[in-house]
Amino acid sequence: MGRLVALVIAGTVTGSIYSLVAVGLVIIYRATNVLNFAHGFLVALAAFLTLEIAQHAAIAVAVAAIPAILIVVVLGLAIERFIVRPISGERPLTIVVATLGVSLILEGIITRQWGSVFEAFPPLISGTAFQLSGFFVSWNQVLVVSVSLCLILLLALFFQVSNLGLSMRATSENKTVAKLLGINPNLVSATSWGLAACVGGIAAIFAAPQVSLSPDAFNTLMIQGFVAVVLAGFTSVSGAIVGGYLSGIGLNLFAGYVTSQTPETFLFVLLLLVLMVRPNGLFGKAQHVHL
Amino acid sequence: MSTSDRLHGKLSFADVLWRRKYGFVDYRPGFFVTLGIIVAVIVLPMEGQFYVYVGALSGIYAIASLGESALLGHAGVVSLGQGGILGVGAYWTTQLLNHGVPLIWTLLSAMFIGGLIGVVIGVPSLRLTGHTLALTTLFFALVVPEIANVWTSASGGGGGLSLSSGLVSADTVLYVIGAVLIVIMFLQIRLLNGRFGRALRLARDSERAAASFGISTKAYKVAAFVYAGILAGLAGGLFAVLTGYVSPSDFDVWVSVYIVFGAVIGGLRNPAWVILGGLFVGGLPQLVDQYLGLSSIIFGVAILLIVIPPRLPIVRRLNRSLVSRGKIRLNNSEVVNP
């Protein structure tokens, strides 16, 4: 029993991180129909920059995270403006290839700059919060879960209430009608990339203490985000959150009870089973996209 | 079919448009260029093992990209999992050669295995579309190295598997790859200009129209996956013979991505250009690594420079004005769907 509780708690923590990554992917996909393959390395930059700033300015990691995330948001906006927007009307495959090109560049930069950094990323806060059936829950884990939930609530509020959020939803429903209503598609596109970079950056900083700091680790993070997105269907933001928690908890249970050596095989089989029953994911709508 | 045919009433204008879209693709441009480059790479005396290795590796990527281009350009589906098939083919080849099976049978069976995996990926793909299919195939490419890491008895685990018998010199591999490329180029042009290619493109553009012609969209889609799988299996087998050593890290996701890059750079339709695209993605990173370092940054910039500028509005306007003034002729013999 204690083992189960421990695994579910650990799964909830990783699930929170996955769902933040997945939400970023879905926001961009819904607003611009672009599957952003550069997301993993873009958010990875937030973690590496945080460590760099914290060391150079000798400030706490939590403080250093703010300028780091700002830089990543600006970079996300730049990628949207100068790479994705000029080819936005093209075949989706072209845009996918362009984002893959961007991710190659980002990977190269990270490997070159921080490829030899083997430092552990410090958790944002330390100490044990409480004990649950023999399992220690750290303040950091509490922080990750609660901040993620707050962010998700904020996003929900943003999409339900604010003008910009509503126009983003309108655009994802029907681009032409949204345009006729006077919604600026460029603003929507830019906002989605900025938001995704911000949420993803926070997720990367949460994930960094738990993984070894290497570019590959963050690529894996993006893959988990993709799993959550496909599991839930591309069109649903709330679905992506559920998908994130599902894959996080499922992965931890599989690692705890079966084997920790083949996480991706487990996710692949899980995904195939779900897609065999629901080809558009658990919550997705049917869509006809020719890549 | 020439303009004079049309003028003499042999074909209506609608016929011409129909044939342009679904019928014969003009594969002449680039054909002799590619043939020349392949022959030159093989015939010219190249100095050092490194160049032979780079030449052979580029050829391997070109073979895999040819298969991918049939999927992307003609069947209208995407597979980001070709690298996984390449990996399986390479492990299969190494094991069989180590057990003393002759090279030719090994490579043929690697092609068979690749085709089988093509069926395995192709059948689920009938229900999935667009990005879901792309990501599912990507996960397949992720799973192969992971299983290779765990299944030590078959793959040697993380330490990899070396080829202990049936070794062939790199020069011979280069010759074989060159010959294979030329043969496949001819075959693929025949295949895509024939009944198979026409049916594939019609099935891609309209399932109803295809069905009314008695074409099974599902069978043709799976057949395209099988074709791509066969070429990827062959590429994997040749890779194993070339390097004499395979390990899980040889088949990470980037291999699949590079294969797609090769097909996209080559314009997806014409096998001659696709071969050049494959040679580019196989060769450039190696050469850049050798002389400059930073290969992924330079390669990423190269991809962006190839993909984005031709699609900028200013370039399009320039193209249109050049076409209207008769300065250039755009090759739009087969319209790629948007």
mmCIF file of C-alpha atoms in Angstrom, chain A residues 104, chain B residues 50 54 57-58 61 258 261 277-296 298-300:
data_model
loop_
_atom_site.group_PDB
_atom_site.id
_atom_site.type_symbol
_atom_site.label_atom_id
_atom_site.label_comp_id
_atom_site.label_asym_id
_atom_site.label_seq_id
_atom_site.Cartn_x
_atom_site.Cartn_y
_atom_site.Cartn_z
ATOM 1 C CA LEU A 104 18.489 20.943 -34.406
ATOM 2 C CA PHE B 50 36.748 8.609 -44.663
ATOM 3 C CA VAL B 54 30.862 9.303 -46.193
ATOM 4 C CA LEU B 57 26.630 6.533 -45.742
ATOM 5 C CA SER B 58 25.075 9.246 -47.945
ATOM 6 C CA TYR B 61 20.366 7.745 -46.455
ATOM 7 C CA TYR B 258 17.151 13.049 -41.429
ATOM 8 C CA PHE B 261 14.681 15.833 -44.451
ATOM 9 C CA GLY B 277 18.457 15.208 -51.044
ATOM 10 C CA GLY B 278 19.374 11.946 -49.326
ATOM 11 C CA LEU B 279 23.033 12.279 -50.306
ATOM 12 C CA PHE B 280 22.963 15.816 -48.883
ATOM 13 C CA VAL B 281 21.542 14.852 -45.477
ATOM 14 C CA GLY B 282 23.780 11.791 -45.235
ATOM 15 C CA GLY B 283 26.955 13.539 -46.268
ATOM 16 C CA LEU B 284 26.789 17.121 -45.017
ATOM 17 C CA PRO B 285 26.775 16.428 -41.242
ATOM 18 C CA GLN B 286 29.777 14.082 -41.630
ATOM 19 C CA LEU B 287 31.772 16.560 -43.674
ATOM 20 C CA VAL B 288 30.875 19.486 -41.403
ATOM 21 C CA ASP B 289 31.834 17.444 -38.349
ATOM 22 C CA GLN B 290 35.177 16.663 -39.932
ATOM 23 C CA TYR B 291 36.104 20.221 -40.850
ATOM 24 C CA LEU B 292 34.110 22.654 -38.740
ATOM 25 C CA GLY B 293 32.311 20.959 -35.860
ATOM 26 C CA LEU B 294 28.930 22.393 -34.816
ATOM 27 C CA SER B 295 27.327 20.106 -37.354
ATOM 28 C CA SER B 296 23.815 20.226 -35.930
ATOM 29 C CA ILE B 298 24.976 24.345 -39.432
ATOM 30 C CA PHE B 299 22.714 21.565 -40.641
ATOM 31 C CA GLY B 300 19.679 23.141 -38.947
#
